[in-house]
PDB file of C-alpha atoms (C1' of nucleotides) in Angstrom:
ATOM      1  CA  MET A  76     -11.077  22.376 -55.597  1.00 98.00           C
ATOM      2  CA  LYS A  77     -11.526  19.122 -53.710  1.00 98.00           C
ATOM      3  CA  ILE A  78     -14.820  18.135 -52.055  1.00 99.00           C
ATOM      4  CA  ALA A  79     -15.293  14.986 -49.971  1.00 99.00           C
ATOM      5  CA  THR A  80     -18.119  13.147 -48.238  1.00 98.00           C
ATOM      6  CA  TRP A  81     -17.816  10.602 -45.436  1.00 98.00           C
ATOM      7  CA  ASN A  82     -20.294   8.697 -43.320  1.00 98.00           C
ATOM      8  CA  ILE A  83     -18.145   8.725 -40.200  1.00 98.00           C
ATOM      9  CA  ASN A  84     -20.433   6.557 -37.996  1.00 98.00           C
ATOM     10  CA  SER A  85     -19.966   8.527 -34.753  1.00 98.00           C
ATOM     11  CA  VAL A  86     -17.867  11.658 -34.995  1.00 98.00           C
ATOM     12  CA  ARG A  87     -16.875  11.366 -31.309  1.00 98.00           C
ATOM     13  CA  ARG A  88     -15.583   7.812 -31.658  1.00 98.00           C
ATOM     14  CA  ARG A  89     -13.539   8.894 -34.678  1.00 98.00           C
ATOM     15  CA  SER A  90     -12.573  12.518 -33.960  1.00 98.00           C
ATOM     16  CA  ALA A  91      -8.814  11.725 -33.896  1.00 98.00           C
ATOM     17  CA  LEU A  92      -9.139   9.795 -37.147  1.00 98.00           C
ATOM     18  CA  LEU A  93     -11.047  12.723 -38.676  1.00 98.00           C
ATOM     19  CA  GLU A  94      -8.356  15.177 -37.609  1.00 98.00           C
ATOM     20  CA  HIS A  95      -5.567  13.076 -39.115  1.00 98.00           C
ATOM     21  CA  TRP A  96      -7.515  12.455 -42.292  1.00 98.00           C
ATOM     22  CA  LEU A  97      -8.225  16.199 -42.719  1.00 98.00           C
ATOM     23  CA  GLN A  98      -4.570  17.023 -42.221  1.00 98.00           C
ATOM     24  CA  ALA A  99      -3.457  14.329 -44.653  1.00 98.00           C
ATOM     25  CA  THR A 100      -5.976  14.981 -47.455  1.00 98.00           C
ATOM     26  CA  GLN A 101      -6.892  18.696 -47.041  1.00 98.00           C
ATOM     27  CA  PRO A 102     -10.196  18.817 -48.952  1.00 98.00           C
ATOM     28  CA  ASP A 103     -11.649  22.287 -49.418  1.00 98.00           C
ATOM     29  CA  ILE A 104     -15.107  21.121 -48.334  1.00 98.00           C
ATOM     30  CA  VAL A 105     -16.068  18.008 -46.332  1.00 99.00           C
ATOM     31  CA  CYS A 106     -19.558  16.615 -45.832  1.00 99.00           C
ATOM     32  CA  LEU A 107     -20.028  14.279 -42.853  1.00 98.00           C
ATOM     33  CA  GLN A 108     -22.952  12.019 -42.007  1.00 98.00           C
ATOM     34  CA  GLU A 109     -24.058   9.826 -39.109  1.00 98.00           C
ATOM     35  CA  LEU A 110     -22.438  12.022 -36.474  1.00 98.00           C
ATOM     36  CA  LYS A 111     -24.407  10.291 -33.685  1.00 98.00           C
ATOM     37  CA  ALA A 112     -23.915  13.485 -31.714  1.00 98.00           C
ATOM     38  CA  THR A 113     -25.555  16.771 -30.827  1.00 98.00           C
ATOM     39  CA  GLU A 114     -23.996  20.025 -31.944  1.00 98.00           C
ATOM     40  CA  ALA A 115     -22.693  20.509 -28.367  1.00 98.00           C
ATOM     41  CA  GLU A 116     -20.920  17.139 -28.555  1.00 98.00           C
ATOM     42  CA  PHE A 117     -19.308  17.829 -31.941  1.00 98.00           C
ATOM     43  CA  PRO A 118     -15.454  17.973 -31.915  1.00 98.00           C
ATOM     44  CA  PHE A 119     -15.072  21.526 -33.215  1.00 98.00           C
ATOM     45  CA  ASP A 120     -11.615  21.651 -31.583  1.00 98.00           C
ATOM     46  CA  ALA A 121     -10.252  18.716 -33.618  1.00 98.00           C
ATOM     47  CA  CYS A 122     -11.564  20.302 -36.820  1.00 98.00           C
ATOM     48  CA  GLU A 123     -10.045  23.641 -35.860  1.00 98.00           C
ATOM     49  CA  ARG A 124      -6.631  22.057 -35.209  1.00 98.00           C
ATOM     50  CA  ALA A 125      -6.777  20.674 -38.744  1.00 98.00           C
ATOM     51  CA  GLY A 126      -7.719  24.119 -40.051  1.00 98.00           C
ATOM     52  CA  TYR A 127     -11.459  23.688 -40.607  1.00 98.00           C
ATOM     53  CA  GLY A 128     -14.564  25.562 -39.648  1.00 98.00           C
ATOM     54  CA  ALA A 129     -17.695  23.443 -39.160  1.00 98.00           C
ATOM     55  CA  ALA A 130     -21.457  23.763 -39.470  1.00 98.00           C
ATOM     56  CA  VAL A 131     -23.399  21.049 -37.657  1.00 98.00           C
ATOM     57  CA  VAL A 132     -26.963  19.761 -37.632  1.00 98.00           C
ATOM     58  CA  GLY A 133     -26.860  17.311 -34.758  1.00 98.00           C
ATOM     59  CA  GLN A 134     -29.154  15.056 -32.789  1.00 97.00           C
ATOM     60  CA  LYS A 135     -28.740  12.842 -29.752  1.00 97.00           C
ATOM     61  CA  THR A 136     -27.711   9.222 -30.499  1.00 97.00           C
ATOM     62  CA  TRP A 137     -28.614   9.034 -34.180  1.00 97.00           C
ATOM     63  CA  ASN A 138     -28.172  10.707 -37.557  1.00 98.00           C
ATOM     64  CA  GLY A 139     -26.477  14.110 -37.688  1.00 98.00           C
ATOM     65  CA  VAL A 140     -24.733  15.867 -40.601  1.00 98.00           C
ATOM     66  CA  ALA A 141     -21.984  18.466 -40.884  1.00 98.00           C
ATOM     67  CA  VAL A 142     -20.084  20.489 -43.471  1.00 98.00           C
ATOM     68  CA  LEU A 143     -16.463  21.512 -42.883  1.00 98.00           C
ATOM     69  CA  THR A 144     -14.686  24.242 -44.848  1.00 98.00           C
ATOM     70  CA  ARG A 145     -10.929  24.719 -44.929  1.00 98.00           C
ATOM     71  CA  ASP A 146      -9.631  28.005 -43.534  1.00 96.00           C
ATOM     72  CA  ALA A 147     -13.163  29.393 -43.295  1.00 97.00           C
ATOM     73  CA  GLU A 148     -16.431  29.328 -41.386  1.00 98.00           C
ATOM     74  CA  PRO A 149     -19.181  27.675 -43.466  1.00 98.00           C
ATOM     75  CA  ARG A 150     -22.007  29.905 -44.624  1.00 98.00           C
ATOM     76  CA  VAL A 151     -25.171  27.935 -43.821  1.00 98.00           C
ATOM     77  CA  VAL A 152     -27.952  28.209 -46.398  1.00 98.00           C
ATOM     78  CA  ARG A 153     -30.450  25.747 -44.883  1.00 98.00           C
ATOM     79  CA  ARG A 154     -30.547  23.251 -42.050  1.00 98.00           C
ATOM     80  CA  THR A 155     -33.551  21.129 -42.988  1.00 98.00           C
ATOM     81  CA  LEU A 156     -34.931  19.464 -46.093  1.00 98.00           C
ATOM     82  CA  PRO A 157     -38.138  21.291 -47.044  1.00 98.00           C
ATOM     83  CA  GLY A 158     -41.475  19.531 -47.244  1.00 98.00           C
ATOM     84  CA  ASP A 159     -42.239  18.250 -43.735  1.00 97.00           C
ATOM     85  CA  ALA A 160     -42.025  20.638 -40.793  1.00 96.00           C
ATOM     86  CA  LYS A 161     -42.714  17.742 -38.377  1.00 96.00           C
ATOM     87  CA  ASP A 162     -39.587  15.827 -39.445  1.00 97.00           C
ATOM     88  CA  LYS A 163     -37.021  16.491 -36.700  1.00 97.00           C
ATOM     89  CA  GLN A 164     -34.332  14.015 -37.814  1.00 98.00           C
ATOM     90  CA  ALA A 165     -30.940  15.637 -38.451  1.00 98.00           C
ATOM     91  CA  ARG A 166     -30.302  14.591 -42.043  1.00 98.00           C
ATOM     92  CA  TYR A 167     -29.755  17.677 -44.189  1.00 98.00           C
ATOM     93  CA  LEU A 168     -27.474  20.725 -44.270  1.00 98.00           C
ATOM     94  CA  GLU A 169     -26.659  23.156 -47.083  1.00 98.00           C
ATOM     95  CA  VAL A 170     -23.621  25.403 -47.159  1.00 98.00           C
ATOM     96  CA  ALA A 171     -22.331  27.937 -49.706  1.00 98.00           C
ATOM     97  CA  HIS A 172     -18.562  28.069 -50.062  1.00 98.00           C
ATOM     98  CA  ALA A 173     -16.114  29.170 -52.769  1.00 97.00           C
ATOM     99  CA  GLY A 174     -18.887  29.679 -55.300  1.00 97.00           C
ATOM    100  CA  VAL A 175     -20.416  26.209 -54.830  1.00 98.00           C
ATOM    101  CA  LEU A 176     -23.584  25.180 -53.011  1.00 98.00           C
ATOM    102  CA  VAL A 177     -22.899  21.949 -51.140  1.00 98.00           C
ATOM    103  CA  ALA A 178     -25.444  19.768 -49.344  1.00 98.00           C
ATOM    104  CA  SER A 179     -24.542  17.072 -46.825  1.00 98.00           C
ATOM    105  CA  LEU A 180     -27.403  14.590 -46.716  1.00 98.00           C
ATOM    106  CA  TYR A 181     -28.135  11.374 -44.876  1.00 98.00           C
ATOM    107  CA  LEU A 182     -31.005   9.591 -46.526  1.00 98.00           C
ATOM    108  CA  PRO A 183     -32.952   7.226 -44.229  1.00 98.00           C
ATOM    109  CA  ASN A 184     -31.785   3.599 -44.300  1.00 98.00           C
ATOM    110  CA  GLY A 185     -35.357   2.304 -44.548  1.00 98.00           C
ATOM    111  CA  ASN A 186     -34.941  -1.140 -43.011  1.00 97.00           C
ATOM    112  CA  PRO A 187     -36.849  -3.234 -42.321  1.00 96.00           C
ATOM    113  CA  GLN A 188     -38.968  -3.113 -45.424  1.00 96.00           C
ATOM    114  CA  PRO A 189     -41.846  -3.040 -45.951  1.00 96.00           C
ATOM    115  CA  GLY A 190     -42.853  -0.919 -42.981  1.00 95.00           C
ATOM    116  CA  PRO A 191     -42.970   2.607 -41.565  1.00 96.00           C
ATOM    117  CA  LYS A 192     -39.192   3.091 -41.844  1.00 97.00           C
ATOM    118  CA  PHE A 193     -39.262   2.260 -45.527  1.00 97.00           C
ATOM    119  CA  ASP A 194     -42.241   4.580 -46.009  1.00 97.00           C
ATOM    120  CA  TYR A 195     -40.249   7.351 -44.306  1.00 98.00           C
ATOM    121  CA  LYS A 196     -37.294   6.681 -46.598  1.00 98.00           C
ATOM    122  CA  LEU A 197     -39.408   6.970 -49.747  1.00 98.00           C
ATOM    123  CA  ALA A 198     -41.204  10.082 -48.466  1.00 98.00           C
ATOM    124  CA  TRP A 199     -37.829  11.694 -47.642  1.00 98.00           C
ATOM    125  CA  PHE A 200     -36.627  10.794 -51.130  1.00 98.00           C
ATOM    126  CA  GLU A 201     -39.657  12.504 -52.706  1.00 98.00           C
ATOM    127  CA  ARG A 202     -38.922  15.640 -50.667  1.00 98.00           C
ATOM    128  CA  LEU A 203     -35.320  15.498 -51.872  1.00 98.00           C
ATOM    129  CA  LEU A 204     -36.498  15.155 -55.474  1.00 98.00           C
ATOM    130  CA  ARG A 205     -38.671  18.269 -55.175  1.00 98.00           C
ATOM    131  CA  HIS A 206     -35.929  20.311 -53.509  1.00 98.00           C
ATOM    132  CA  ALA A 207     -33.229  19.082 -55.919  1.00 99.00           C
ATOM    133  CA  GLN A 208     -35.389  20.145 -58.855  1.00 98.00           C
ATOM    134  CA  SER A 209     -35.723  23.648 -57.474  1.00 98.00           C
ATOM    135  CA  LEU A 210     -31.960  23.800 -56.833  1.00 98.00           C
ATOM    136  CA  LEU A 211     -31.201  22.726 -60.411  1.00 98.00           C
ATOM    137  CA  GLN A 212     -33.400  25.487 -61.760  1.00 98.00           C
ATOM    138  CA  THR A 213     -31.072  28.085 -60.234  1.00 98.00           C
ATOM    139  CA  GLY A 214     -28.403  27.024 -62.759  1.00 98.00           C
ATOM    140  CA  GLU A 215     -25.756  27.315 -60.028  1.00 98.00           C
ATOM    141  CA  PRO A 216     -22.831  24.943 -59.348  1.00 98.00           C
ATOM    142  CA  ILE A 217     -24.232  22.494 -56.786  1.00 98.00           C
ATOM    143  CA  VAL A 218     -23.022  19.270 -55.146  1.00 99.00           C
ATOM    144  CA  LEU A 219     -25.453  16.954 -53.355  1.00 99.00           C
ATOM    145  CA  ALA A 220     -23.175  14.703 -51.314  1.00 99.00           C
ATOM    146  CA  GLY A 221     -23.853  12.053 -48.750  1.00 98.00           C
ATOM    147  CA  ASP A 222     -25.063   8.635 -47.755  1.00 98.00           C
ATOM    148  CA  TYR A 223     -28.057   7.972 -50.017  1.00 98.00           C
ATOM    149  CA  ASN A 224     -28.590   4.443 -48.675  1.00 98.00           C
ATOM    150  CA  VAL A 225     -29.240   3.277 -52.243  1.00 98.00           C
ATOM    151  CA  VAL A 226     -27.250   0.806 -54.332  1.00 98.00           C
ATOM    152  CA  PRO A 227     -28.090   2.273 -57.760  1.00 98.00           C
ATOM    153  CA  THR A 228     -27.501  -0.852 -59.893  1.00 98.00           C
ATOM    154  CA  ASP A 229     -26.205  -4.410 -59.539  1.00 97.00           C
ATOM    155  CA  ARG A 230     -22.816  -3.148 -60.733  1.00 97.00           C
ATOM    156  CA  ASP A 231     -22.596  -1.254 -57.429  1.00 98.00           C
ATOM    157  CA  ILE A 232     -22.568  -4.309 -55.160  1.00 98.00           C
ATOM    158  CA  TYR A 233     -20.416  -7.440 -54.851  1.00 98.00           C
ATOM    159  CA  ASP A 234     -23.374  -9.805 -54.989  1.00 97.00           C
ATOM    160  CA  THR A 235     -27.075  -9.117 -54.560  1.00 97.00           C
ATOM    161  CA  ARG A 236     -28.046 -12.464 -53.050  1.00 95.00           C
ATOM    162  CA  SER A 237     -27.973 -11.612 -49.337  1.00 94.00           C
ATOM    163  CA  TRP A 238     -29.324  -8.076 -49.937  1.00 97.00           C
ATOM    164  CA  LEU A 239     -32.399  -8.721 -52.080  1.00 96.00           C
ATOM    165  CA  ASP A 240     -34.803  -7.968 -49.225  1.00 96.00           C
ATOM    166  CA  ASP A 241     -32.803  -4.966 -48.020  1.00 97.00           C
ATOM    167  CA  ALA A 242     -34.175  -1.431 -48.342  1.00 98.00           C
ATOM    168  CA  LEU A 243     -30.950  -0.340 -50.100  1.00 98.00           C
ATOM    169  CA  LEU A 244     -31.738  -2.468 -53.179  1.00 98.00           C
ATOM    170  CA  GLN A 245     -35.511  -2.180 -53.466  1.00 98.00           C
ATOM    171  CA  PRO A 246     -36.875  -1.135 -56.874  1.00 98.00           C
ATOM    172  CA  GLU A 247     -38.623   1.855 -55.243  1.00 98.00           C
ATOM    173  CA  SER A 248     -35.305   3.086 -53.786  1.00 98.00           C
ATOM    174  CA  ARG A 249     -33.470   2.589 -57.068  1.00 98.00           C
ATOM    175  CA  ASP A 250     -36.256   4.228 -59.047  1.00 98.00           C
ATOM    176  CA  ALA A 251     -36.144   7.326 -56.831  1.00 98.00           C
ATOM    177  CA  TYR A 252     -32.374   7.592 -57.313  1.00 98.00           C
ATOM    178  CA  ALA A 253     -32.754   7.132 -61.089  1.00 98.00           C
ATOM    179  CA  ARG A 254     -35.408   9.879 -61.182  1.00 98.00           C
ATOM    180  CA  LEU A 255     -33.032  12.171 -59.293  1.00 98.00           C
ATOM    181  CA  LEU A 256     -30.298  11.575 -61.896  1.00 98.00           C
ATOM    182  CA  ALA A 257     -32.849  12.061 -64.678  1.00 98.00           C
ATOM    183  CA  GLN A 258     -33.431  15.617 -63.458  1.00 98.00           C
ATOM    184  CA  GLY A 259     -29.968  16.380 -64.817  1.00 98.00           C
ATOM    185  CA  TRP A 260     -27.582  15.501 -61.980  1.00 98.00           C
ATOM    186  CA  THR A 261     -24.317  13.693 -62.669  1.00 98.00           C
ATOM    187  CA  ASP A 262     -23.202  10.866 -60.373  1.00 98.00           C
ATOM    188  CA  ALA A 263     -19.560  12.004 -60.189  1.00 98.00           C
ATOM    189  CA  LEU A 264     -17.996   8.718 -59.089  1.00 98.00           C
ATOM    190  CA  ARG A 265     -19.798   6.624 -61.696  1.00 98.00           C
ATOM    191  CA  HIS A 266     -19.219   9.273 -64.356  1.00 98.00           C
ATOM    192  CA  LYS A 267     -15.465   8.993 -63.838  1.00 98.00           C
ATOM    193  CA  HIS A 268     -15.521   5.175 -63.630  1.00 98.00           C
ATOM    194  CA  PRO A 269     -18.346   4.140 -65.982  1.00 97.00           C
ATOM    195  CA  LYS A 270     -17.505   0.446 -66.334  1.00 94.00           C
ATOM    196  CA  ASP A 271     -15.801  -0.365 -63.031  1.00 95.00           C
ATOM    197  CA  PHE A 272     -16.924  -3.133 -60.761  1.00 95.00           C
ATOM    198  CA  GLY A 273     -15.707  -3.020 -57.182  1.00 96.00           C
ATOM    199  CA  LEU A 274     -16.442   0.683 -56.840  1.00 98.00           C
ATOM    200  CA  TYR A 275     -17.666   0.479 -53.244  1.00 98.00           C
ATOM    201  CA  THR A 276     -18.040   2.958 -50.395  1.00 98.00           C
ATOM    202  CA  PHE A 277     -19.493   0.784 -47.611  1.00 98.00           C
ATOM    203  CA  TRP A 278     -18.518  -2.590 -46.184  1.00 98.00           C
ATOM    204  CA  ASP A 279     -20.719  -3.971 -43.415  1.00 98.00           C
ATOM    205  CA  TYR A 280     -18.932  -4.756 -40.131  1.00 97.00           C
ATOM    206  CA  LYS A 281     -20.709  -8.105 -40.134  1.00 96.00           C
ATOM    207  CA  ARG A 282     -19.723 -11.324 -41.840  1.00 95.00           C
ATOM    208  CA  ASN A 283     -16.119 -10.449 -42.632  1.00 96.00           C
ATOM    209  CA  ARG A 284     -17.205  -8.201 -45.467  1.00 97.00           C
ATOM    210  CA  TRP A 285     -14.228  -5.845 -45.518  1.00 98.00           C
ATOM    211  CA  PRO A 286     -11.575  -8.597 -45.809  1.00 97.00           C
ATOM    212  CA  ARG A 287     -13.690 -10.187 -48.540  1.00 97.00           C
ATOM    213  CA  ASP A 288     -14.172  -6.803 -50.288  1.00 98.00           C
ATOM    214  CA  ALA A 289     -17.912  -7.486 -50.163  1.00 98.00           C
ATOM    215  CA  GLY A 290     -18.899  -3.858 -50.541  1.00 98.00           C
ATOM    216  CA  LEU A 291     -21.737  -1.623 -51.699  1.00 98.00           C
ATOM    217  CA  ARG A 292     -21.739   1.791 -53.356  1.00 98.00           C
ATOM    218  CA  ILE A 293     -24.217   3.878 -51.383  1.00 98.00           C
ATOM    219  CA  ASP A 294     -22.364   7.169 -50.797  1.00 98.00           C
ATOM    220  CA  HIS A 295     -22.814   9.452 -53.780  1.00 98.00           C
ATOM    221  CA  MET A 296     -21.796  12.888 -55.004  1.00 99.00           C
ATOM    222  CA  LEU A 297     -24.228  14.402 -57.488  1.00 99.00           C
ATOM    223  CA  VAL A 298     -23.149  17.506 -59.366  1.00 99.00           C
ATOM    224  CA  SER A 299     -25.244  19.997 -61.323  1.00 98.00           C
ATOM    225  CA  ALA A 300     -24.707  20.749 -65.033  1.00 98.00           C
ATOM    226  CA  PRO A 301     -22.241  23.660 -64.635  1.00 98.00           C
ATOM    227  CA  LEU A 302     -19.850  21.378 -62.697  1.00 98.00           C
ATOM    228  CA  ARG A 303     -20.005  18.358 -65.005  1.00 98.00           C
ATOM    229  CA  PRO A 304     -17.428  19.624 -67.561  1.00 98.00           C
ATOM    230  CA  LYS A 305     -15.203  20.764 -64.692  1.00 98.00           C
ATOM    231  CA  LEU A 306     -14.997  17.341 -63.025  1.00 98.00           C
ATOM    232  CA  ARG A 307     -11.302  16.447 -62.951  1.00 98.00           C
ATOM    233  CA  ALA A 308     -11.492  13.324 -60.814  1.00 98.00           C
ATOM    234  CA  ALA A 309     -13.672  11.329 -58.444  1.00 98.00           C
ATOM    235  CA  SER A 310     -12.666   8.400 -56.286  1.00 98.00           C
ATOM    236  CA  VAL A 311     -13.058   6.441 -53.054  1.00 98.00           C
ATOM    237  CA  HIS A 312     -10.480   6.799 -50.289  1.00 98.00           C
ATOM    238  CA  LYS A 313     -10.609   3.056 -49.739  1.00 98.00           C
ATOM    239  CA  PRO A 314      -7.654   2.672 -47.328  1.00 98.00           C
ATOM    240  CA  MET A 315      -9.701   4.533 -44.693  1.00 98.00           C
ATOM    241  CA  ARG A 316     -11.942   1.485 -44.382  1.00 98.00           C
ATOM    242  CA  GLY A 317      -8.951  -0.642 -43.394  1.00 98.00           C
ATOM    243  CA  VAL A 318      -7.498   1.452 -40.566  1.00 97.00           C
ATOM    244  CA  GLU A 319      -7.803   0.612 -36.863  1.00 96.00           C
ATOM    245  CA  GLY A 320     -11.210   1.754 -35.599  1.00 96.00           C
ATOM    246  CA  ALA A 321     -12.530   2.515 -39.102  1.00 98.00           C
ATOM    247  CA  SER A 322     -16.027   3.658 -39.971  1.00 98.00           C
ATOM    248  CA  ASP A 323     -17.954   1.112 -42.023  1.00 98.00           C
ATOM    249  CA  HIS A 324     -17.912   3.719 -44.851  1.00 98.00           C
ATOM    250  CA  ALA A 325     -14.905   5.069 -46.755  1.00 98.00           C
ATOM    251  CA  PRO A 326     -14.745   8.734 -47.848  1.00 98.00           C
ATOM    252  CA  VAL A 327     -15.651   9.659 -51.422  1.00 98.00           C
ATOM    253  CA  TRP A 328     -14.082  12.719 -53.030  1.00 98.00           C
ATOM    254  CA  LEU A 329     -14.129  14.688 -56.241  1.00 98.00           C
ATOM    255  CA  GLU A 330     -11.980  17.386 -57.750  1.00 98.00           C
ATOM    256  CA  ILE A 331     -13.317  20.353 -59.705  1.00 98.00           C
ATOM    257  CA  ALA A 332     -11.297  22.623 -61.988  1.00 98.00           C
ATOM    258  CA  VAL A 333     -11.483  26.200 -60.779  1.00 91.00           C
TER     259      VAL A 333
ATOM    260  C1'  DA C 186     -31.310 -16.365 -38.169  1.00 60.16           C
ATOM    261  C1'  DT C 187     -26.811 -15.081 -38.524  1.00 60.16           C
ATOM    262  C1'  DG C 188     -22.937 -11.433 -37.909  1.00 60.16           C
ATOM    263  C1'  DT C 189     -20.429  -6.399 -35.774  1.00 60.16           C
ATOM    264  C1'  DC C 190     -20.353  -2.051 -34.367  1.00 60.16           C
ATOM    265  C1'  DG C 191     -21.883   2.506 -31.562  1.00 60.16           C
ATOM    266  C1'  DA C 192     -25.002   4.940 -28.266  1.00 60.16           C
ATOM    267  C1'  DG C 193     -27.933   5.001 -24.214  1.00 60.16           C
ATOM    268  C1'  DC C 194     -29.118   3.625 -19.772  1.00 60.16           C
ATOM    269  C1'  DA C 195     -26.839   2.935 -15.763  1.00 60.16           C
ATOM    270  C1'  DA C 196     -23.439   0.361 -13.566  1.00 60.16           C
ATOM    271  C1'  DA C 197     -23.604  -4.807 -16.815  1.00 60.16           C
ATOM    272  C1'  DG C 198     -25.468  -6.382 -20.071  1.00 60.16           C
ATOM    273  C1'  DC C 199     -29.337  -5.421 -22.466  1.00 60.16           C
ATOM    274  C1'  DT C 200     -31.895  -2.744 -26.549  1.00 60.16           C
ATOM    275  C1'  DC C 201     -32.069  -0.211 -30.747  1.00 60.16           C
ATOM    276  C1'  DG C 202     -30.323   1.205 -35.231  1.00 60.16           C
ATOM    277  C1'  DA C 203     -27.503   0.369 -39.043  1.00 60.16           C
TER     278       DA C 203
END
DNA sequence: ATGTCGAGCAAAGCTCGA
């Protein structure tokens, strides 16, 4: 079984690209982030042509997450991250499919820091930590996939110099991610490539960063203990960053033995 | 500070967010 996650950076701008990519790669489950669209604006038709059903948590202009399932309608488990009923940002969606619980999450960017946006990021992270702990305690096969907006270590970035003040590299952000892993989650991509440098998922549009391969690893797939021994492969679909009209993120995928 | 995208507002170039 193949599961993928992709920060698509506007699902309307890239609906044709999404359709072609689905047809070419055929993952069983796909998590999308940064739809920049409401549910009404979501290209259900393009997904359907590629053979996918879709569940969408959308919002006008910003954020937005979705989960697509091949040859099936997704069974939605929850549409919000628990812990703050006043938080209306579309950043979390949980679906059950083929015996796996899959979450598509879009953690707040947090820039500029310090400031209210960074505070929101850290508060969202604490909510995720609490919910992830309760999910782990079920003992079920679970994948938490998405754009975490965290560069876990200096191995996950080309060079830290121009990013030292960025919210993605702050010690508080990295500490929260480390505490999440310490609960018992496995970072699938890093687990399969423990020593690799150049394992990136995001290349900023600015400053010629894609041609220079000046990337960051911020899109992660965390799997629960029952899935860890079943992990066959995990990788980045890097060519998708180089196509005409690309998102600034490449898809990440993993394969589980069934 | 810079750089490049995408969306929104509204009719063109700005602002915001990333």
